[in-house]
Amino acid sequence: MYANHLKKVRQSLELSIAKMSKQLEMPASTLTSYERGERTPSVEFLTRLYKVFNINTNWFVSGEGNMFNKSYINNN
């Protein structure tokens, strides 16, 4: 589930893995492993995802609600 949600977020933002990982200040290989479902995202990652992209953590974890919190402004 997390892998699919992460990929949906990245595609929605029209970001490559390299660009998204740079904005999240993490290695692209880690982001790739999350997106492939090889690793489970950490709480720290979810916090960073929320802070940087204003992702609705409830949606990310459960699939319920909107992908982004209402106040999100895309600053690519």
PDB file of N, CA, C and O in Angstrom:
ATOM      1  N   MET A   1       0.818  -1.194   0.000  1.00  0.00           N
ATOM      2  CA  MET A   1       0.000   0.000   0.000  1.00  0.00           C
ATOM      3  C   MET A   1       0.862   1.259   0.000  1.00  0.00           C
ATOM      4  O   MET A   1       0.621   2.164  -0.770  1.00  0.00           O
ATOM      5  N   TYR A   2       1.876   1.315   0.882  1.00  0.00           N
ATOM      6  CA  TYR A   2       2.717   2.509   0.948  1.00  0.00           C
ATOM      7  C   TYR A   2       3.415   2.777  -0.379  1.00  0.00           C
ATOM      8  O   TYR A   2       3.528   3.920  -0.805  1.00  0.00           O
ATOM      9  N   ALA A   3       3.884   1.715  -0.998  1.00  0.00           N
ATOM     10  CA  ALA A   3       4.596   1.864  -2.260  1.00  0.00           C
ATOM     11  C   ALA A   3       3.714   2.527  -3.306  1.00  0.00           C
ATOM     12  O   ALA A   3       4.137   3.467  -3.982  1.00  0.00           O
ATOM     13  N   ASN A   4       2.490   2.061  -3.436  1.00  0.00           N
ATOM     14  CA  ASN A   4       1.565   2.641  -4.409  1.00  0.00           C
ATOM     15  C   ASN A   4       1.224   4.085  -4.075  1.00  0.00           C
ATOM     16  O   ASN A   4       1.152   4.931  -4.965  1.00  0.00           O
ATOM     17  N   HIS A   5       1.038   4.365  -2.797  1.00  0.00           N
ATOM     18  CA  HIS A   5       0.706   5.733  -2.397  1.00  0.00           C
ATOM     19  C   HIS A   5       1.866   6.678  -2.656  1.00  0.00           C
ATOM     20  O   HIS A   5       1.661   7.802  -3.125  1.00  0.00           O
ATOM     21  N   LEU A   6       3.062   6.227  -2.366  1.00  0.00           N
ATOM     22  CA  LEU A   6       4.234   7.069  -2.606  1.00  0.00           C
ATOM     23  C   LEU A   6       4.390   7.358  -4.099  1.00  0.00           C
ATOM     24  O   LEU A   6       4.645   8.496  -4.496  1.00  0.00           O
ATOM     25  N   LYS A   7       4.198   6.358  -4.914  1.00  0.00           N
ATOM     26  CA  LYS A   7       4.297   6.553  -6.362  1.00  0.00           C
ATOM     27  C   LYS A   7       3.223   7.514  -6.857  1.00  0.00           C
ATOM     28  O   LYS A   7       3.484   8.375  -7.697  1.00  0.00           O
ATOM     29  N   LYS A   8       2.014   7.392  -6.315  1.00  0.00           N
ATOM     30  CA  LYS A   8       0.926   8.307  -6.699  1.00  0.00           C
ATOM     31  C   LYS A   8       1.270   9.745  -6.327  1.00  0.00           C
ATOM     32  O   LYS A   8       1.005  10.670  -7.088  1.00  0.00           O
ATOM     33  N   VAL A   9       1.835   9.940  -5.146  1.00  0.00           N
ATOM     34  CA  VAL A   9       2.234  11.279  -4.715  1.00  0.00           C
ATOM     35  C   VAL A   9       3.269  11.850  -5.668  1.00  0.00           C
ATOM     36  O   VAL A   9       3.137  12.966  -6.171  1.00  0.00           O
ATOM     37  N   ARG A  10       4.300  11.072  -5.939  1.00  0.00           N
ATOM     38  CA  ARG A  10       5.383  11.535  -6.814  1.00  0.00           C
ATOM     39  C   ARG A  10       4.861  11.870  -8.199  1.00  0.00           C
ATOM     40  O   ARG A  10       5.184  12.921  -8.764  1.00  0.00           O
ATOM     41  N   GLN A  11       4.021  11.014  -8.746  1.00  0.00           N
ATOM     42  CA  GLN A  11       3.469  11.262 -10.075  1.00  0.00           C
ATOM     43  C   GLN A  11       2.536  12.461 -10.075  1.00  0.00           C
ATOM     44  O   GLN A  11       2.531  13.254 -11.015  1.00  0.00           O
ATOM     45  N   SER A  12       1.766  12.625  -9.030  1.00  0.00           N
ATOM     46  CA  SER A  12       0.864  13.765  -8.914  1.00  0.00           C
ATOM     47  C   SER A  12       1.637  15.085  -8.893  1.00  0.00           C
ATOM     48  O   SER A  12       1.194  16.091  -9.444  1.00  0.00           O
ATOM     49  N   LEU A  13       2.804  15.056  -8.261  1.00  0.00           N
ATOM     50  CA  LEU A  13       3.655  16.243  -8.178  1.00  0.00           C
ATOM     51  C   LEU A  13       4.537  16.413  -9.412  1.00  0.00           C
ATOM     52  O   LEU A  13       5.269  17.389  -9.523  1.00  0.00           O
ATOM     53  N   GLU A  14       4.485  15.413 -10.291  1.00  0.00           N
ATOM     54  CA  GLU A  14       5.290  15.411 -11.514  1.00  0.00           C
ATOM     55  C   GLU A  14       6.777  15.535 -11.207  1.00  0.00           C
ATOM     56  O   GLU A  14       7.508  16.324 -11.800  1.00  0.00           O
ATOM     57  N   LEU A  15       7.225  14.727 -10.247  1.00  0.00           N
ATOM     58  CA  LEU A  15       8.623  14.731  -9.824  1.00  0.00           C
ATOM     59  C   LEU A  15       9.287  13.408 -10.182  1.00  0.00           C
ATOM     60  O   LEU A  15       8.671  12.347 -10.076  1.00  0.00           O
ATOM     61  N   SER A  16      10.527  13.477 -10.559  1.00  0.00           N
ATOM     62  CA  SER A  16      11.331  12.264 -10.714  1.00  0.00           C
ATOM     63  C   SER A  16      11.744  11.812  -9.313  1.00  0.00           C
ATOM     64  O   SER A  16      11.655  12.575  -8.344  1.00  0.00           O
ATOM     65  N   ILE A  17      12.221  10.595  -9.231  1.00  0.00           N
ATOM     66  CA  ILE A  17      12.717  10.113  -7.938  1.00  0.00           C
ATOM     67  C   ILE A  17      13.876  10.985  -7.470  1.00  0.00           C
ATOM     68  O   ILE A  17      13.957  11.342  -6.294  1.00  0.00           O
ATOM     69  N   ALA A  18      14.736  11.375  -8.394  1.00  0.00           N
ATOM     70  CA  ALA A  18      15.883  12.218  -8.030  1.00  0.00           C
ATOM     71  C   ALA A  18      15.434  13.557  -7.452  1.00  0.00           C
ATOM     72  O   ALA A  18      15.966  14.010  -6.431  1.00  0.00           O
ATOM     73  N   LYS A  19      14.468  14.198  -8.095  1.00  0.00           N
ATOM     74  CA  LYS A  19      14.005  15.502  -7.611  1.00  0.00           C
ATOM     75  C   LYS A  19      13.269  15.383  -6.288  1.00  0.00           C
ATOM     76  O   LYS A  19      13.452  16.203  -5.388  1.00  0.00           O
ATOM     77  N   MET A  20      12.438  14.356  -6.168  1.00  0.00           N
ATOM     78  CA  MET A  20      11.696  14.190  -4.923  1.00  0.00           C
ATOM     79  C   MET A  20      12.646  13.880  -3.774  1.00  0.00           C
ATOM     80  O   MET A  20      12.510  14.443  -2.687  1.00  0.00           O
ATOM     81  N   SER A  21      13.613  13.013  -4.012  1.00  0.00           N
ATOM     82  CA  SER A  21      14.552  12.665  -2.937  1.00  0.00           C
ATOM     83  C   SER A  21      15.377  13.878  -2.520  1.00  0.00           C
ATOM     84  O   SER A  21      15.679  14.047  -1.344  1.00  0.00           O
ATOM     85  N   LYS A  22      15.717  14.728  -3.477  1.00  0.00           N
ATOM     86  CA  LYS A  22      16.458  15.944  -3.144  1.00  0.00           C
ATOM     87  C   LYS A  22      15.620  16.853  -2.249  1.00  0.00           C
ATOM     88  O   LYS A  22      16.110  17.379  -1.253  1.00  0.00           O
ATOM     89  N   GLN A  23      14.341  17.016  -2.597  1.00  0.00           N
ATOM     90  CA  GLN A  23      13.468  17.869  -1.787  1.00  0.00           C
ATOM     91  C   GLN A  23      13.239  17.286  -0.399  1.00  0.00           C
ATOM     92  O   GLN A  23      13.058  18.024   0.569  1.00  0.00           O
ATOM     93  N   LEU A  24      13.244  15.957  -0.315  1.00  0.00           N
ATOM     94  CA  LEU A  24      13.059  15.300   0.977  1.00  0.00           C
ATOM     95  C   LEU A  24      14.372  15.117   1.736  1.00  0.00           C
ATOM     96  O   LEU A  24      14.375  14.627   2.862  1.00  0.00           O
ATOM     97  N   GLU A  25      15.493  15.519   1.090  1.00  0.00           N
ATOM     98  CA  GLU A  25      16.820  15.415   1.692  1.00  0.00           C
ATOM     99  C   GLU A  25      17.126  13.987   2.130  1.00  0.00           C
ATOM    100  O   GLU A  25      17.466  13.715   3.285  1.00  0.00           O
ATOM    101  N   MET A  26      17.005  13.073   1.170  1.00  0.00           N
ATOM    102  CA  MET A  26      17.266  11.666   1.439  1.00  0.00           C
ATOM    103  C   MET A  26      17.847  11.028   0.184  1.00  0.00           C
ATOM    104  O   MET A  26      17.676  11.554  -0.909  1.00  0.00           O
ATOM    105  N   PRO A  27      18.513   9.902   0.313  1.00  0.00           N
ATOM    106  CA  PRO A  27      19.066   9.229  -0.863  1.00  0.00           C
ATOM    107  C   PRO A  27      17.963   8.739  -1.804  1.00  0.00           C
ATOM    108  O   PRO A  27      16.925   8.238  -1.353  1.00  0.00           O
ATOM    109  N   ALA A  28      18.193   8.874  -3.085  1.00  0.00           N
ATOM    110  CA  ALA A  28      17.236   8.391  -4.075  1.00  0.00           C
ATOM    111  C   ALA A  28      17.033   6.889  -3.929  1.00  0.00           C
ATOM    112  O   ALA A  28      15.929   6.377  -4.145  1.00  0.00           O
ATOM    113  N   SER A  29      18.073   6.169  -3.547  1.00  0.00           N
ATOM    114  CA  SER A  29      17.959   4.712  -3.392  1.00  0.00           C
ATOM    115  C   SER A  29      16.967   4.334  -2.293  1.00  0.00           C
ATOM    116  O   SER A  29      16.248   3.333  -2.413  1.00  0.00           O
ATOM    117  N   THR A  30      16.907   5.134  -1.232  1.00  0.00           N
ATOM    118  CA  THR A  30      15.945   4.876  -0.162  1.00  0.00           C
ATOM    119  C   THR A  30      14.533   5.105  -0.664  1.00  0.00           C
ATOM    120  O   THR A  30      13.638   4.286  -0.431  1.00  0.00           O
ATOM    121  N   LEU A  31      14.331   6.208  -1.358  1.00  0.00           N
ATOM    122  CA  LEU A  31      13.014   6.509  -1.916  1.00  0.00           C
ATOM    123  C   LEU A  31      12.589   5.415  -2.897  1.00  0.00           C
ATOM    124  O   LEU A  31      11.440   4.963  -2.875  1.00  0.00           O
ATOM    125  N   THR A  32      13.515   4.968  -3.716  1.00  0.00           N
ATOM    126  CA  THR A  32      13.228   3.897  -4.667  1.00  0.00           C
ATOM    127  C   THR A  32      12.805   2.623  -3.934  1.00  0.00           C
ATOM    128  O   THR A  32      11.850   1.954  -4.331  1.00  0.00           O
ATOM    129  N   SER A  33      13.511   2.291  -2.864  1.00  0.00           N
ATOM    130  CA  SER A  33      13.172   1.068  -2.122  1.00  0.00           C
ATOM    131  C   SER A  33      11.799   1.179  -1.464  1.00  0.00           C
ATOM    132  O   SER A  33      11.081   0.187  -1.370  1.00  0.00           O
ATOM    133  N   TYR A  34      11.416   2.373  -1.033  1.00  0.00           N
ATOM    134  CA  TYR A  34      10.061   2.575  -0.508  1.00  0.00           C
ATOM    135  C   TYR A  34       9.033   2.400  -1.621  1.00  0.00           C
ATOM    136  O   TYR A  34       8.015   1.743  -1.446  1.00  0.00           O
ATOM    137  N   GLU A  35       9.304   2.994  -2.754  1.00  0.00           N
ATOM    138  CA  GLU A  35       8.360   2.954  -3.866  1.00  0.00           C
ATOM    139  C   GLU A  35       8.207   1.548  -4.443  1.00  0.00           C
ATOM    140  O   GLU A  35       7.152   1.193  -4.955  1.00  0.00           O
ATOM    141  N   ARG A  36       9.240   0.758  -4.374  1.00  0.00           N
ATOM    142  CA  ARG A  36       9.177  -0.631  -4.856  1.00  0.00           C
ATOM    143  C   ARG A  36       8.587  -1.585  -3.821  1.00  0.00           C
ATOM    144  O   ARG A  36       8.379  -2.760  -4.097  1.00  0.00           O
ATOM    145  N   GLY A  37       8.380  -1.084  -2.610  1.00  0.00           N
ATOM    146  CA  GLY A  37       7.845  -1.926  -1.552  1.00  0.00           C
ATOM    147  C   GLY A  37       8.886  -2.812  -0.899  1.00  0.00           C
ATOM    148  O   GLY A  37       8.555  -3.757  -0.194  1.00  0.00           O
ATOM    149  N   GLU A  38      10.151  -2.492  -1.105  1.00  0.00           N
ATOM    150  CA  GLU A  38      11.245  -3.281  -0.528  1.00  0.00           C
ATOM    151  C   GLU A  38      11.506  -2.905   0.930  1.00  0.00           C
ATOM    152  O   GLU A  38      12.059  -3.703   1.682  1.00  0.00           O
ATOM    153  N   ARG A  39      11.122  -1.696   1.292  1.00  0.00           N
ATOM    154  CA  ARG A  39      11.267  -1.211   2.671  1.00  0.00           C
ATOM    155  C   ARG A  39       9.994  -0.483   3.065  1.00  0.00           C
ATOM    156  O   ARG A  39       9.325   0.106   2.228  1.00  0.00           O
ATOM    157  N   THR A  40       9.696  -0.504   4.346  1.00  0.00           N
ATOM    158  CA  THR A  40       8.548   0.229   4.874  1.00  0.00           C
ATOM    159  C   THR A  40       9.017   1.609   5.313  1.00  0.00           C
ATOM    160  O   THR A  40      10.012   1.715   6.035  1.00  0.00           O
ATOM    161  N   PRO A  41       8.326   2.660   4.870  1.00  0.00           N
ATOM    162  CA  PRO A  41       8.730   4.016   5.255  1.00  0.00           C
ATOM    163  C   PRO A  41       8.720   4.207   6.773  1.00  0.00           C
ATOM    164  O   PRO A  41       7.836   3.697   7.464  1.00  0.00           O
ATOM    165  N   SER A  42       9.689   4.944   7.252  1.00  0.00           N
ATOM    166  CA  SER A  42       9.793   5.230   8.682  1.00  0.00           C
ATOM    167  C   SER A  42       8.856   6.369   9.061  1.00  0.00           C
ATOM    168  O   SER A  42       8.356   7.111   8.210  1.00  0.00           O
ATOM    169  N   VAL A  43       8.656   6.525  10.346  1.00  0.00           N
ATOM    170  CA  VAL A  43       7.857   7.640  10.859  1.00  0.00           C
ATOM    171  C   VAL A  43       8.524   8.960  10.478  1.00  0.00           C
ATOM    172  O   VAL A  43       7.855   9.925  10.112  1.00  0.00           O
ATOM    173  N   GLU A  44       9.842   8.998  10.523  1.00  0.00           N
ATOM    174  CA  GLU A  44      10.580  10.199  10.154  1.00  0.00           C
ATOM    175  C   GLU A  44      10.319  10.568   8.685  1.00  0.00           C
ATOM    176  O   GLU A  44      10.155  11.733   8.345  1.00  0.00           O
ATOM    177  N   PHE A  45      10.256   9.548   7.827  1.00  0.00           N
ATOM    178  CA  PHE A  45       9.963   9.786   6.413  1.00  0.00           C
ATOM    179  C   PHE A  45       8.557  10.360   6.260  1.00  0.00           C
ATOM    180  O   PHE A  45       8.357  11.322   5.522  1.00  0.00           O
ATOM    181  N   LEU A  46       7.587   9.780   6.939  1.00  0.00           N
ATOM    182  CA  LEU A  46       6.205  10.282   6.854  1.00  0.00           C
ATOM    183  C   LEU A  46       6.118  11.729   7.328  1.00  0.00           C
ATOM    184  O   LEU A  46       5.418  12.543   6.724  1.00  0.00           O
ATOM    185  N   THR A  47       6.849  12.034   8.378  1.00  0.00           N
ATOM    186  CA  THR A  47       6.875  13.408   8.887  1.00  0.00           C
ATOM    187  C   THR A  47       7.458  14.348   7.849  1.00  0.00           C
ATOM    188  O   THR A  47       6.915  15.423   7.593  1.00  0.00           O
ATOM    189  N   ARG A  48       8.537  13.946   7.234  1.00  0.00           N
ATOM    190  CA  ARG A  48       9.175  14.761   6.201  1.00  0.00           C
ATOM    191  C   ARG A  48       8.250  14.929   4.994  1.00  0.00           C
ATOM    192  O   ARG A  48       8.120  16.015   4.438  1.00  0.00           O
ATOM    193  N   LEU A  49       7.582  13.849   4.588  1.00  0.00           N
ATOM    194  CA  LEU A  49       6.652  13.886   3.458  1.00  0.00           C
ATOM    195  C   LEU A  49       5.522  14.881   3.742  1.00  0.00           C
ATOM    196  O   LEU A  49       5.141  15.673   2.884  1.00  0.00           O
ATOM    197  N   TYR A  50       5.022  14.856   4.965  1.00  0.00           N
ATOM    198  CA  TYR A  50       3.971  15.790   5.370  1.00  0.00           C
ATOM    199  C   TYR A  50       4.481  17.227   5.343  1.00  0.00           C
ATOM    200  O   TYR A  50       3.820  18.111   4.796  1.00  0.00           O
ATOM    201  N   LYS A  51       5.639  17.464   5.922  1.00  0.00           N
ATOM    202  CA  LYS A  51       6.160  18.828   6.022  1.00  0.00           C
ATOM    203  C   LYS A  51       6.533  19.421   4.666  1.00  0.00           C
ATOM    204  O   LYS A  51       6.269  20.591   4.406  1.00  0.00           O
ATOM    205  N   VAL A  52       7.147  18.631   3.806  1.00  0.00           N
ATOM    206  CA  VAL A  52       7.628  19.139   2.519  1.00  0.00           C
ATOM    207  C   VAL A  52       6.496  19.276   1.500  1.00  0.00           C
ATOM    208  O   VAL A  52       6.413  20.278   0.797  1.00  0.00           O
ATOM    209  N   PHE A  53       5.624  18.263   1.432  1.00  0.00           N
ATOM    210  CA  PHE A  53       4.600  18.249   0.387  1.00  0.00           C
ATOM    211  C   PHE A  53       3.173  18.380   0.913  1.00  0.00           C
ATOM    212  O   PHE A  53       2.225  18.355   0.137  1.00  0.00           O
ATOM    213  N   ASN A  54       3.017  18.517   2.236  1.00  0.00           N
ATOM    214  CA  ASN A  54       1.714  18.659   2.871  1.00  0.00           C
ATOM    215  C   ASN A  54       0.800  17.478   2.542  1.00  0.00           C
ATOM    216  O   ASN A  54      -0.376  17.651   2.220  1.00  0.00           O
ATOM    217  N   ILE A  55       1.364  16.277   2.594  1.00  0.00           N
ATOM    218  CA  ILE A  55       0.598  15.061   2.344  1.00  0.00           C
ATOM    219  C   ILE A  55      -0.276  14.766   3.554  1.00  0.00           C
ATOM    220  O   ILE A  55       0.145  14.909   4.694  1.00  0.00           O
ATOM    221  N   ASN A  56      -1.478  14.335   3.281  1.00  0.00           N
ATOM    222  CA  ASN A  56      -2.394  13.901   4.328  1.00  0.00           C
ATOM    223  C   ASN A  56      -1.912  12.533   4.812  1.00  0.00           C
ATOM    224  O   ASN A  56      -2.007  11.546   4.087  1.00  0.00           O
ATOM    225  N   THR A  57      -1.363  12.481   6.011  1.00  0.00           N
ATOM    226  CA  THR A  57      -0.797  11.223   6.503  1.00  0.00           C
ATOM    227  C   THR A  57      -1.868  10.152   6.665  1.00  0.00           C
ATOM    228  O   THR A  57      -1.582   8.972   6.487  1.00  0.00           O
ATOM    229  N   ASN A  58      -3.085  10.538   6.968  1.00  0.00           N
ATOM    230  CA  ASN A  58      -4.172   9.565   7.060  1.00  0.00           C
ATOM    231  C   ASN A  58      -4.379   8.896   5.702  1.00  0.00           C
ATOM    232  O   ASN A  58      -4.531   7.677   5.616  1.00  0.00           O
ATOM    233  N   TRP A  59      -4.373   9.673   4.631  1.00  0.00           N
ATOM    234  CA  TRP A  59      -4.503   9.103   3.290  1.00  0.00           C
ATOM    235  C   TRP A  59      -3.313   8.182   2.998  1.00  0.00           C
ATOM    236  O   TRP A  59      -3.490   7.086   2.491  1.00  0.00           O
ATOM    237  N   PHE A  60      -2.118   8.630   3.333  1.00  0.00           N
ATOM    238  CA  PHE A  60      -0.920   7.844   3.022  1.00  0.00           C
ATOM    239  C   PHE A  60      -0.953   6.488   3.719  1.00  0.00           C
ATOM    240  O   PHE A  60      -0.587   5.481   3.144  1.00  0.00           O
ATOM    241  N   VAL A  61      -1.424   6.463   4.951  1.00  0.00           N
ATOM    242  CA  VAL A  61      -1.434   5.230   5.727  1.00  0.00           C
ATOM    243  C   VAL A  61      -2.650   4.357   5.416  1.00  0.00           C
ATOM    244  O   VAL A  61      -2.532   3.145   5.259  1.00  0.00           O
ATOM    245  N   SER A  62      -3.830   4.977   5.287  1.00  0.00           N
ATOM    246  CA  SER A  62      -5.061   4.189   5.159  1.00  0.00           C
ATOM    247  C   SER A  62      -5.739   4.268   3.799  1.00  0.00           C
ATOM    248  O   SER A  62      -6.616   3.462   3.503  1.00  0.00           O
ATOM    249  N   GLY A  63      -5.390   5.286   3.000  1.00  0.00           N
ATOM    250  CA  GLY A  63      -6.075   5.480   1.719  1.00  0.00           C
ATOM    251  C   GLY A  63      -7.354   6.284   1.848  1.00  0.00           C
ATOM    252  O   GLY A  63      -8.051   6.519   0.863  1.00  0.00           O
ATOM    253  N   GLU A  64      -7.668   6.724   3.048  1.00  0.00           N
ATOM    254  CA  GLU A  64      -8.893   7.483   3.293  1.00  0.00           C
ATOM    255  C   GLU A  64      -8.620   8.978   3.256  1.00  0.00           C
ATOM    256  O   GLU A  64      -7.598   9.446   3.737  1.00  0.00           O
ATOM    257  N   GLY A  65      -9.551   9.729   2.665  1.00  0.00           N
ATOM    258  CA  GLY A  65      -9.417  11.180   2.593  1.00  0.00           C
ATOM    259  C   GLY A  65      -8.688  11.607   1.333  1.00  0.00           C
ATOM    260  O   GLY A  65      -8.513  10.833   0.387  1.00  0.00           O
ATOM    261  N   ASN A  66      -8.254  12.846   1.324  1.00  0.00           N
ATOM    262  CA  ASN A  66      -7.547  13.426   0.179  1.00  0.00           C
ATOM    263  C   ASN A  66      -6.047  13.181   0.293  1.00  0.00           C
ATOM    264  O   ASN A  66      -5.512  13.091   1.392  1.00  0.00           O
ATOM    265  N   MET A  67      -5.389  13.134  -0.849  1.00  0.00           N
ATOM    266  CA  MET A  67      -3.940  12.936  -0.871  1.00  0.00           C
ATOM    267  C   MET A  67      -3.213  14.098  -0.192  1.00  0.00           C
ATOM    268  O   MET A  67      -2.278  13.889   0.574  1.00  0.00           O
ATOM    269  N   PHE A  68      -3.656  15.307  -0.479  1.00  0.00           N
ATOM    270  CA  PHE A  68      -3.013  16.493   0.074  1.00  0.00           C
ATOM    271  C   PHE A  68      -3.933  17.174   1.076  1.00  0.00           C
ATOM    272  O   PHE A  68      -5.149  17.149   0.919  1.00  0.00           O
ATOM    273  N   ASN A  69      -3.324  17.782   2.081  1.00  0.00           N
ATOM    274  CA  ASN A  69      -4.110  18.635   2.970  1.00  0.00           C
ATOM    275  C   ASN A  69      -4.544  19.846   2.162  1.00  0.00           C
ATOM    276  O   ASN A  69      -3.870  20.253   1.214  1.00  0.00           O
ATOM    277  N   LYS A  70      -5.634  20.440   2.513  1.00  0.00           N
ATOM    278  CA  LYS A  70      -6.247  21.511   1.714  1.00  0.00           C
ATOM    279  C   LYS A  70      -5.345  22.699   1.460  1.00  0.00           C
ATOM    280  O   LYS A  70      -5.469  23.351   0.435  1.00  0.00           O
ATOM    281  N   SER A  71      -4.428  22.970   2.326  1.00  0.00           N
ATOM    282  CA  SER A  71      -3.604  24.177   2.184  1.00  0.00           C
ATOM    283  C   SER A  71      -2.389  23.961   1.289  1.00  0.00           C
ATOM    284  O   SER A  71      -1.560  24.841   1.174  1.00  0.00           O
ATOM    285  N   TYR A  72      -2.296  22.825   0.602  1.00  0.00           N
ATOM    286  CA  TYR A  72      -1.114  22.536  -0.212  1.00  0.00           C
ATOM    287  C   TYR A  72      -1.012  23.475  -1.413  1.00  0.00           C
ATOM    288  O   TYR A  72      -1.968  23.699  -2.120  1.00  0.00           O
ATOM    289  N   ILE A  73       0.190  24.001  -1.615  1.00  0.00           N
ATOM    290  CA  ILE A  73       0.499  24.791  -2.806  1.00  0.00           C
ATOM    291  C   ILE A  73       1.722  24.142  -3.432  1.00  0.00           C
ATOM    292  O   ILE A  73       2.747  23.981  -2.763  1.00  0.00           O
ATOM    293  N   ASN A  74       1.639  23.767  -4.684  1.00  0.00           N
ATOM    294  CA  ASN A  74       2.738  23.093  -5.364  1.00  0.00           C
ATOM    295  C   ASN A  74       3.849  24.094  -5.652  1.00  0.00           C
ATOM    296  O   ASN A  74       3.685  24.997  -6.441  1.00  0.00           O
ATOM    297  N   ASN A  75       4.987  23.900  -5.015  1.00  0.00           N
ATOM    298  CA  ASN A  75       6.128  24.806  -5.181  1.00  0.00           C
ATOM    299  C   ASN A  75       7.278  24.149  -5.910  1.00  0.00           C
ATOM    300  O   ASN A  75       8.428  24.285  -5.538  1.00  0.00           O
ATOM    301  N   ASN A  76       6.989  23.381  -6.958  1.00  0.00           N
ATOM    302  CA  ASN A  76       8.064  22.725  -7.696  1.00  0.00           C
ATOM    303  C   ASN A  76       8.937  23.793  -8.240  1.00  0.00           C
ATOM    304  O   ASN A  76       9.714  23.808  -8.991  1.00  0.00           O
TER     305      ASN A  76
END
